[in-house]
């Protein structure tokens, strides 16, 4: 660290007062540089001095940046610059080198972001253990090649757990990716912050707007944050006939009062029963009178196909009720969403495709274990009839899927 002007002058004067008459200029400088005393300043007044000492003082003065000979406090004239000042700062260099964030770069970044996650999932064996990394910290560092530190930490904590013998994948629904074959737009917030906005109508989450935030950090673009706007047409109707009707339907389901439930079924469309949020075209639809006799009906129906197994779901109405409708915690759901389609599983949610004029009230029950797979949701799908009365058109079950 360089000394201040006053410290250098102090050392010079002390060296001058103690030097012998025969000391050479080179020796003076060596004596001054060797002195490391930290005593308090004592000003030494000299009645005279040699030309040599004055010359050295002048040299020291001229060595101070921004100071000119002729006065210790004189500053460099305005407009004068040193070689250091003429060099561009690192920040300005970085600003100049920021690569333009084009759609091509956005696709490349989002593909790298996806691949960093999928590559680990693909290498996991049947026991869900990954081989590439031994600690969660290593996994986080791997993600930081395409993500910000915060997003990498969230991704690691959400989908991986560390045990004594290594790192394991937590079996749960995966993140949402950019669909590069679907239209998207770029919105520049700042030179270092760009939003990648994609409408995901009729995609995994139904009608949503996905927003991927890209940020320029260090010397590269990374995915910094992800958000979605999922509110539907009826999202603000939290205290209305819509929610009252949905709650009535839940009450009738849990109490097995199918006769009362039948009175809330749409008189023309009936009620559709779907075991998953991806509604199949062959899903069963019951009319009011069939709902009324729901538990008395002993016929075996085909309700769809089991996820992960591929075999047909063949059950009586009572059996279907036990497996795909009833949940003990429905009356005390952990979350109730009014026309807000939230990503729960990997399966495409097409409720709004089948019922574009409907409102969906979701009753969600969280997993009994942290980040577990035994969560469930029941979606009550309602449409207004010709009298603007909300009527039940579908009961759609949702759960963790492969």
CSV table of C-alpha atoms in Angstrom, one decimal:
chain,number,residue,atom,x,y,z
A,1,UNK,CA,0.0,0.0,0.0
A,2,UNK,CA,1.5,3.4,-1.0
A,3,UNK,CA,2.2,6.0,1.7
A,4,UNK,CA,0.6,9.4,1.9
A,5,UNK,CA,2.5,12.4,0.9
A,6,UNK,CA,2.9,13.6,4.6
A,7,UNK,CA,4.3,10.2,5.6
A,8,UNK,CA,6.8,10.2,2.8
A,9,UNK,CA,7.9,13.8,3.7
A,10,UNK,CA,8.3,12.8,7.3
A,11,UNK,CA,10.5,9.9,6.4
A,12,UNK,CA,12.6,12.2,4.1
A,13,UNK,CA,13.1,14.9,6.8
A,14,UNK,CA,14.0,12.3,9.4
A,15,UNK,CA,16.4,10.6,7.1
A,16,UNK,CA,18.0,14.0,6.1
A,17,UNK,CA,18.6,15.1,9.8
A,18,UNK,CA,20.3,11.8,10.7
A,19,UNK,CA,22.4,11.2,7.6
A,20,UNK,CA,26.2,11.8,7.7
A,21,UNK,CA,27.7,14.5,5.4
A,22,UNK,CA,29.2,11.9,3.1
A,23,UNK,CA,26.0,10.0,2.4
A,24,UNK,CA,25.3,9.6,-1.3
A,25,UNK,CA,21.8,10.3,-2.8
A,26,UNK,CA,21.3,6.5,-3.4
A,27,UNK,CA,22.0,5.8,0.3
A,28,UNK,CA,19.5,8.5,1.4
A,29,UNK,CA,16.8,6.8,-0.5
A,30,UNK,CA,17.7,3.4,0.9
A,31,UNK,CA,17.7,4.8,4.5
A,32,UNK,CA,14.3,6.4,4.0
A,33,UNK,CA,12.7,3.3,2.5
A,34,UNK,CA,14.0,1.1,5.4
A,35,UNK,CA,12.5,3.1,8.1
A,36,UNK,CA,9.2,1.6,9.4
A,37,UNK,CA,8.6,3.6,12.6
A,38,UNK,CA,4.9,4.1,13.7
A,39,UNK,CA,5.5,6.9,16.2
A,40,UNK,CA,3.2,10.0,16.3
A,41,UNK,CA,4.0,12.8,14.0
A,42,UNK,CA,6.5,15.4,15.1
A,43,UNK,CA,7.0,18.3,12.8
A,44,UNK,CA,10.7,19.1,12.3
A,45,UNK,CA,11.6,22.5,11.2
A,46,UNK,CA,14.9,22.9,9.4
A,47,UNK,CA,16.5,26.4,9.0
A,48,UNK,CA,18.0,25.5,5.7
A,49,UNK,CA,18.8,22.5,3.7
A,50,UNK,CA,20.9,21.3,0.9
A,51,UNK,CA,20.0,21.4,-2.8
A,52,UNK,CA,19.9,17.6,-2.7
A,53,UNK,CA,17.1,17.4,-0.1
A,54,UNK,CA,15.1,20.0,-2.0
A,55,UNK,CA,15.5,18.1,-5.2
A,56,UNK,CA,14.3,14.9,-3.6
A,57,UNK,CA,11.3,16.6,-2.1
A,58,UNK,CA,10.4,17.9,-5.5
A,59,UNK,CA,10.6,14.4,-6.9
A,60,UNK,CA,8.4,13.1,-4.2
A,61,UNK,CA,5.8,15.8,-4.7
A,62,UNK,CA,5.7,15.1,-8.4
A,63,UNK,CA,5.1,11.4,-7.7
A,64,UNK,CA,1.8,12.1,-6.0
A,65,UNK,CA,-1.2,11.6,-8.4
A,66,UNK,CA,-3.1,14.8,-9.1
A,67,UNK,CA,-0.5,17.0,-7.4
A,68,UNK,CA,1.7,19.5,-9.3
A,69,UNK,CA,5.0,21.1,-8.2
A,70,UNK,CA,4.7,24.5,-6.6
A,71,UNK,CA,2.3,23.7,-3.8
A,72,UNK,CA,1.5,20.5,-1.8
A,73,UNK,CA,-2.3,21.2,-2.1
A,74,UNK,CA,-2.3,22.1,-5.8
A,75,UNK,CA,-4.6,19.9,-7.9
A,76,UNK,CA,-4.3,18.8,-11.4
A,77,UNK,CA,-6.0,21.2,-13.8
A,78,UNK,CA,-9.5,20.3,-14.9
A,79,UNK,CA,-9.5,18.3,-18.0
A,80,UNK,CA,-6.0,16.7,-17.2
A,81,UNK,CA,-6.0,13.0,-16.9
A,82,UNK,CA,-3.5,10.4,-15.9
A,83,UNK,CA,-2.9,7.2,-17.8
A,84,UNK,CA,-4.9,5.4,-15.2
A,85,UNK,CA,-7.9,7.7,-15.7
A,86,UNK,CA,-7.7,7.2,-19.4
A,87,UNK,CA,-8.1,3.4,-19.1
A,88,UNK,CA,-11.8,2.3,-19.3
A,89,UNK,CA,-13.1,0.7,-16.1
A,90,UNK,CA,-13.9,-3.0,-15.9
A,91,UNK,CA,-17.6,-2.1,-15.5
A,92,UNK,CA,-17.6,0.0,-18.6
A,93,UNK,CA,-15.9,-2.8,-20.5
A,94,UNK,CA,-18.5,-5.2,-19.2
A,95,UNK,CA,-21.3,-3.0,-20.3
A,96,UNK,CA,-19.9,-2.8,-23.7
A,97,UNK,CA,-19.5,-6.5,-24.0
A,98,UNK,CA,-23.1,-7.6,-23.0
A,99,UNK,CA,-24.3,-9.8,-25.9
A,100,UNK,CA,-27.7,-8.9,-27.3
A,101,UNK,CA,-30.5,-11.2,-26.0
A,102,UNK,CA,-32.2,-12.4,-29.1
A,103,UNK,CA,-34.9,-15.0,-29.5
A,104,UNK,CA,-32.2,-17.4,-30.7
A,105,UNK,CA,-30.2,-16.8,-27.6
A,106,UNK,CA,-33.4,-17.2,-25.5
A,107,UNK,CA,-34.1,-20.6,-27.0
A,108,UNK,CA,-30.5,-21.7,-26.5
A,109,UNK,CA,-30.5,-20.5,-22.8
A,110,UNK,CA,-33.8,-22.2,-22.0
A,111,UNK,CA,-32.7,-25.5,-23.7
A,112,UNK,CA,-29.5,-25.5,-21.6
A,113,UNK,CA,-31.5,-24.7,-18.5
A,114,UNK,CA,-33.8,-27.7,-19.2
A,115,UNK,CA,-31.0,-30.0,-20.1
A,116,UNK,CA,-29.1,-29.2,-16.8
A,117,UNK,CA,-32.1,-30.6,-14.9
A,118,UNK,CA,-33.2,-33.4,-17.2
A,119,UNK,CA,-29.7,-34.9,-17.5
A,120,UNK,CA,-29.7,-35.6,-13.8
A,121,UNK,CA,-33.2,-37.0,-13.8
A,122,UNK,CA,-32.3,-39.3,-16.7
A,123,UNK,CA,-29.2,-40.7,-15.0
A,124,UNK,CA,-31.0,-41.6,-11.8
A,125,UNK,CA,-31.6,-45.3,-11.4
A,126,UNK,CA,-34.6,-47.2,-10.0
A,127,UNK,CA,-33.5,-46.1,-6.5
A,128,UNK,CA,-33.5,-42.4,-7.7
A,129,UNK,CA,-29.8,-42.0,-6.9
A,130,UNK,CA,-27.6,-39.9,-9.2
A,131,UNK,CA,-24.0,-40.7,-9.9
A,132,UNK,CA,-22.5,-37.4,-11.1
A,133,UNK,CA,-22.5,-35.6,-7.8
A,134,UNK,CA,-22.1,-36.6,-4.2
A,135,UNK,CA,-23.5,-33.6,-2.4
A,136,UNK,CA,-26.3,-31.1,-2.9
A,137,UNK,CA,-23.7,-28.3,-3.0
A,138,UNK,CA,-22.2,-29.9,-6.1
A,139,UNK,CA,-25.7,-30.2,-7.7
A,140,UNK,CA,-26.2,-26.5,-6.9
A,141,UNK,CA,-22.9,-25.6,-8.6
A,142,UNK,CA,-23.9,-27.6,-11.6
A,143,UNK,CA,-27.2,-25.7,-11.9
A,144,UNK,CA,-25.4,-22.3,-11.6
A,145,UNK,CA,-24.0,-22.8,-15.1
A,146,UNK,CA,-27.5,-21.9,-16.4
A,147,UNK,CA,-29.3,-20.4,-13.4
A,148,UNK,CA,-28.8,-17.7,-10.8
A,149,UNK,CA,-27.6,-18.7,-7.4
A,150,UNK,CA,-31.1,-18.3,-5.9
A,151,UNK,CA,-32.9,-20.3,-8.6
A,152,UNK,CA,-30.1,-23.0,-8.5
A,153,UNK,CA,-30.6,-23.2,-4.7
A,154,UNK,CA,-34.4,-23.5,-5.0
A,155,UNK,CA,-34.1,-26.2,-7.8
A,156,UNK,CA,-31.6,-28.2,-5.7
A,157,UNK,CA,-33.7,-28.0,-2.5
A,158,UNK,CA,-36.9,-28.8,-4.3
A,159,UNK,CA,-35.9,-31.8,-6.3
A,160,UNK,CA,-32.9,-33.4,-4.6
A,161,UNK,CA,-32.0,-34.8,-1.1
A,162,UNK,CA,-28.7,-35.7,0.3
A,163,UNK,CA,-28.2,-38.9,2.3
A,164,UNK,CA,-25.1,-40.6,3.7
A,165,UNK,CA,-24.3,-42.4,0.5
A,166,UNK,CA,-25.0,-39.7,-2.1
A,167,UNK,CA,-27.7,-37.5,-3.7
A,168,UNK,CA,-31.2,-38.7,-4.6
A,169,UNK,CA,-34.0,-37.3,-6.8
A,170,UNK,CA,-37.2,-36.4,-5.0
A,171,UNK,CA,-40.0,-37.9,-7.0
A,172,UNK,CA,-42.4,-35.0,-7.7
A,173,UNK,CA,-43.8,-32.9,-10.5
A,174,UNK,CA,-41.0,-31.3,-12.6
A,175,UNK,CA,-40.5,-27.6,-13.5
A,176,UNK,CA,-42.2,-25.9,-16.5
A,177,UNK,CA,-40.1,-25.4,-19.6
A,178,UNK,CA,-40.2,-23.1,-22.5
A,179,UNK,CA,-41.9,-24.7,-25.5
A,180,UNK,CA,-39.7,-23.5,-28.3
A,181,UNK,CA,-42.2,-24.5,-31.0
A,182,UNK,CA,-44.8,-22.2,-29.5
A,183,UNK,CA,-44.7,-18.4,-29.9
A,184,UNK,CA,-43.1,-16.3,-27.2
A,185,UNK,CA,-42.1,-12.7,-26.8
A,186,UNK,CA,-39.1,-10.8,-25.3
A,187,UNK,CA,-39.7,-7.9,-22.9
A,188,UNK,CA,-36.5,-5.9,-22.1
A,189,UNK,CA,-36.7,-4.6,-18.5
A,190,UNK,CA,-33.0,-3.3,-18.5
A,191,UNK,CA,-30.0,-4.1,-20.6
A,192,UNK,CA,-29.2,-7.0,-18.2
A,193,UNK,CA,-32.8,-8.2,-17.5
A,194,UNK,CA,-35.1,-9.6,-20.2
A,195,UNK,CA,-38.4,-11.4,-19.7
A,196,UNK,CA,-39.3,-14.4,-21.9
A,197,UNK,CA,-43.1,-14.4,-22.0
A,198,UNK,CA,-45.1,-17.3,-23.4
A,199,UNK,CA,-48.8,-17.9,-23.4
A,200,UNK,CA,-49.5,-21.5,-22.5
A,201,UNK,CA,-53.1,-21.7,-23.4
A,202,UNK,CA,-54.2,-25.3,-23.6
A,203,UNK,CA,-50.8,-26.5,-22.5
A,204,UNK,CA,-49.9,-28.2,-19.2
A,205,UNK,CA,-51.5,-25.7,-16.9
A,206,UNK,CA,-54.4,-24.6,-19.1
A,207,UNK,CA,-54.7,-20.9,-19.8
A,208,UNK,CA,-51.6,-19.4,-18.2
A,209,UNK,CA,-48.8,-16.9,-19.0
A,210,UNK,CA,-45.3,-18.2,-18.2
A,211,UNK,CA,-42.6,-15.6,-17.5
A,212,UNK,CA,-39.0,-16.7,-17.5
A,213,UNK,CA,-36.6,-13.9,-16.3
A,214,UNK,CA,-33.2,-13.9,-18.0
A,215,UNK,CA,-30.4,-12.0,-16.3
A,216,UNK,CA,-26.9,-11.1,-17.3
A,217,UNK,CA,-24.6,-12.1,-14.4
A,218,UNK,CA,-20.8,-12.1,-14.5
A,219,UNK,CA,-20.1,-12.8,-18.2
A,220,UNK,CA,-23.2,-14.8,-19.2
A,221,UNK,CA,-27.0,-14.9,-19.5
A,222,UNK,CA,-28.7,-17.2,-16.9
A,223,UNK,CA,-32.3,-18.0,-15.9
A,224,UNK,CA,-32.9,-15.9,-12.9
A,225,UNK,CA,-36.6,-16.4,-11.9
A,226,UNK,CA,-39.8,-18.1,-13.1
A,227,UNK,CA,-43.3,-16.9,-12.5
A,228,UNK,CA,-46.8,-17.5,-14.0
A,229,UNK,CA,-50.0,-15.6,-14.2
A,230,UNK,CA,-52.8,-18.1,-13.8
A,231,UNK,CA,-55.9,-16.2,-12.9
A,232,UNK,CA,-59.0,-17.0,-14.9
A,233,UNK,CA,-62.1,-15.2,-15.7
A,234,UNK,CA,-63.8,-15.9,-12.4
A,235,UNK,CA,-60.8,-15.7,-10.1
A,236,UNK,CA,-62.2,-12.7,-8.2
A,237,UNK,CA,-65.5,-14.3,-7.4
A,238,UNK,CA,-64.3,-15.6,-4.0
A,239,UNK,CA,-67.5,-14.7,-2.1
A,240,UNK,CA,-70.3,-15.5,-4.6
A,241,UNK,CA,-72.8,-18.0,-5.7
A,242,UNK,CA,-69.9,-19.8,-7.5
A,243,UNK,CA,-67.9,-20.6,-4.4
A,244,UNK,CA,-71.1,-21.4,-2.4
A,245,UNK,CA,-72.2,-23.9,-5.1
A,246,UNK,CA,-68.8,-25.5,-5.1
A,247,UNK,CA,-68.8,-25.9,-1.4
A,248,UNK,CA,-72.3,-27.4,-1.5
A,249,UNK,CA,-71.1,-29.9,-4.0
A,250,UNK,CA,-68.2,-30.8,-1.7
A,251,UNK,CA,-70.6,-31.2,1.2
A,252,UNK,CA,-72.8,-33.5,-0.8
A,253,UNK,CA,-69.8,-35.6,-2.0
A,254,UNK,CA,-68.4,-36.1,1.5
A,255,UNK,CA,-71.8,-36.9,3.0
A,256,UNK,CA,-72.6,-39.2,0.0
A,257,UNK,CA,-75.9,-37.3,-0.5
A,258,UNK,CA,-76.2,-38.0,-4.2
A,259,UNK,CA,-79.9,-37.2,-4.4
A,260,UNK,CA,-79.2,-33.6,-3.4
A,261,UNK,CA,-76.0,-33.5,-5.5
A,262,UNK,CA,-78.1,-34.5,-8.6
A,263,UNK,CA,-80.2,-31.3,-8.2
A,264,UNK,CA,-77.0,-29.3,-8.8
A,265,UNK,CA,-76.0,-31.2,-12.0
A,266,UNK,CA,-76.4,-29.4,-15.3
A,267,UNK,CA,-79.8,-30.5,-16.7
A,268,UNK,CA,-78.6,-30.7,-20.3
A,269,UNK,CA,-74.9,-31.5,-20.1
A,270,UNK,CA,-74.9,-33.8,-17.1
A,271,UNK,CA,-71.7,-34.3,-15.0
A,272,UNK,CA,-68.5,-35.7,-16.3
A,273,UNK,CA,-66.2,-37.8,-14.1
A,274,UNK,CA,-62.5,-37.8,-14.9
A,275,UNK,CA,-59.8,-39.6,-12.9
A,276,UNK,CA,-57.1,-37.2,-14.1
A,277,UNK,CA,-56.9,-33.5,-15.2
A,278,UNK,CA,-56.3,-34.6,-18.8
A,279,UNK,CA,-59.9,-35.4,-19.7
A,280,UNK,CA,-60.2,-38.3,-22.1
A,281,UNK,CA,-62.9,-38.2,-24.8
A,282,UNK,CA,-64.3,-41.5,-23.6
A,283,UNK,CA,-64.8,-40.3,-20.0
A,284,UNK,CA,-68.1,-41.2,-18.3
A,285,UNK,CA,-70.9,-38.6,-18.2
A,286,UNK,CA,-73.8,-39.2,-15.9
A,287,UNK,CA,-77.2,-37.4,-16.1
A,288,UNK,CA,-79.1,-36.2,-13.1
A,289,UNK,CA,-81.1,-39.4,-12.6
A,290,UNK,CA,-77.9,-41.5,-12.9
A,291,UNK,CA,-76.2,-39.4,-10.3
A,292,UNK,CA,-79.2,-39.8,-8.0
A,293,UNK,CA,-78.8,-43.6,-8.1
A,294,UNK,CA,-75.0,-43.4,-8.1
A,295,UNK,CA,-74.4,-45.8,-5.2
A,296,UNK,CA,-77.1,-48.2,-6.1
A,297,UNK,CA,-75.7,-48.7,-9.6
A,298,UNK,CA,-73.6,-52.0,-9.6
A,299,UNK,CA,-72.6,-51.8,-13.2
A,300,UNK,CA,-68.9,-51.8,-14.1
A,301,UNK,CA,-67.9,-48.8,-16.2
A,302,UNK,CA,-64.7,-47.9,-18.1
A,303,UNK,CA,-63.5,-44.5,-16.6
A,304,UNK,CA,-60.3,-44.1,-18.5
A,305,UNK,CA,-56.7,-45.6,-18.3
A,306,UNK,CA,-54.5,-45.9,-15.2
A,307,UNK,CA,-51.5,-43.5,-15.3
A,308,UNK,CA,-48.3,-45.4,-15.4
A,309,UNK,CA,-49.9,-48.8,-15.9
A,310,UNK,CA,-51.9,-48.4,-19.1
A,311,UNK,CA,-54.7,-50.8,-18.2
A,312,UNK,CA,-58.3,-49.7,-18.3
A,313,UNK,CA,-60.0,-48.3,-15.1
A,314,UNK,CA,-63.0,-50.7,-14.7
A,315,UNK,CA,-65.0,-49.9,-11.6
A,316,UNK,CA,-68.5,-49.6,-10.3
A,317,UNK,CA,-69.6,-46.1,-9.4
A,318,UNK,CA,-69.1,-46.8,-5.7
A,319,UNK,CA,-65.6,-48.1,-6.4
A,320,UNK,CA,-64.8,-45.1,-8.5
A,321,UNK,CA,-66.0,-42.8,-5.7
A,322,UNK,CA,-63.6,-44.5,-3.2
A,323,UNK,CA,-60.6,-44.3,-5.5
A,324,UNK,CA,-61.0,-41.1,-7.5
A,325,UNK,CA,-63.5,-38.8,-5.7
A,326,UNK,CA,-63.6,-39.1,-1.9
A,327,UNK,CA,-60.8,-37.7,0.3
A,328,UNK,CA,-61.3,-37.6,4.1
A,329,UNK,CA,-59.8,-34.1,4.2
A,330,UNK,CA,-62.0,-32.5,1.5
A,331,UNK,CA,-64.0,-30.5,4.0
A,332,UNK,CA,-60.7,-29.1,5.4
A,333,UNK,CA,-58.7,-28.6,2.3
A,334,UNK,CA,-55.3,-27.1,2.6
A,335,UNK,CA,-55.9,-24.8,-0.4
A,336,UNK,CA,-58.9,-23.7,-2.4
A,337,UNK,CA,-58.3,-22.0,-5.7
A,338,UNK,CA,-61.1,-20.2,-7.6
A,339,UNK,CA,-60.5,-20.5,-11.4
A,340,UNK,CA,-56.7,-20.5,-10.9
A,341,UNK,CA,-55.1,-23.4,-12.6
A,342,UNK,CA,-51.9,-24.3,-10.6
A,343,UNK,CA,-49.3,-26.7,-11.8
A,344,UNK,CA,-49.6,-29.8,-9.7
A,345,UNK,CA,-48.6,-32.8,-11.8
A,346,UNK,CA,-46.9,-33.6,-15.1
A,347,UNK,CA,-50.1,-34.4,-16.9
A,348,UNK,CA,-51.6,-31.8,-19.3
A,349,UNK,CA,-54.6,-30.0,-17.8
A,350,UNK,CA,-57.2,-29.6,-20.5
A,351,UNK,CA,-60.2,-28.8,-18.3
A,352,UNK,CA,-60.6,-25.4,-20.0
A,353,UNK,CA,-60.4,-27.0,-23.4
A,354,UNK,CA,-63.3,-29.2,-22.7
A,355,UNK,CA,-65.2,-26.6,-20.7
A,356,UNK,CA,-64.1,-23.1,-22.1
A,357,UNK,CA,-67.1,-21.3,-20.4
A,358,UNK,CA,-66.7,-23.0,-17.1
A,359,UNK,CA,-65.2,-21.9,-13.7
A,360,UNK,CA,-63.0,-24.4,-11.8
A,361,UNK,CA,-62.8,-24.5,-8.0
A,362,UNK,CA,-60.0,-26.7,-6.9
A,363,UNK,CA,-59.9,-28.3,-3.4
A,364,UNK,CA,-56.2,-29.3,-2.8
A,365,UNK,CA,-54.9,-31.6,-0.1
A,366,UNK,CA,-51.2,-31.5,0.5
A,367,UNK,CA,-49.0,-34.5,0.9
A,368,UNK,CA,-48.8,-36.1,4.4
A,369,UNK,CA,-45.0,-36.0,4.0
A,370,UNK,CA,-42.7,-33.1,3.1
A,371,UNK,CA,-42.4,-33.1,-0.7
A,372,UNK,CA,-44.2,-36.4,-0.9
A,373,UNK,CA,-46.4,-37.9,-3.6
A,374,UNK,CA,-49.6,-38.6,-1.8
A,375,UNK,CA,-51.2,-35.2,-2.5
A,376,UNK,CA,-54.6,-35.0,-4.2
A,377,UNK,CA,-57.0,-32.4,-5.6
A,378,UNK,CA,-60.7,-32.4,-6.6
A,379,UNK,CA,-61.7,-29.9,-9.2
A,380,UNK,CA,-65.3,-28.9,-9.2
A,381,UNK,CA,-66.2,-27.6,-12.7
A,382,UNK,CA,-69.3,-25.3,-12.9
A,383,UNK,CA,-71.1,-23.6,-15.7
A,384,UNK,CA,-74.0,-21.1,-15.7
A,385,UNK,CA,-77.3,-22.3,-17.1
A,386,UNK,CA,-79.8,-20.2,-19.0
A,387,UNK,CA,-80.9,-18.7,-15.7
A,388,UNK,CA,-77.3,-17.8,-14.7
A,389,UNK,CA,-77.3,-20.4,-12.0
A,390,UNK,CA,-74.1,-22.3,-11.5
A,391,UNK,CA,-74.5,-26.0,-12.3
A,392,UNK,CA,-72.1,-28.9,-12.0
A,393,UNK,CA,-70.7,-30.1,-15.3
A,394,UNK,CA,-67.6,-32.1,-14.1
A,395,UNK,CA,-65.8,-33.6,-11.2
A,396,UNK,CA,-62.1,-33.9,-12.1
A,397,UNK,CA,-59.6,-35.7,-9.8
A,398,UNK,CA,-55.9,-34.9,-9.8
A,399,UNK,CA,-52.9,-36.6,-8.2
A,400,UNK,CA,-49.2,-37.2,-8.6
A,401,UNK,CA,-48.5,-38.9,-12.0
A,402,UNK,CA,-45.5,-40.3,-13.7
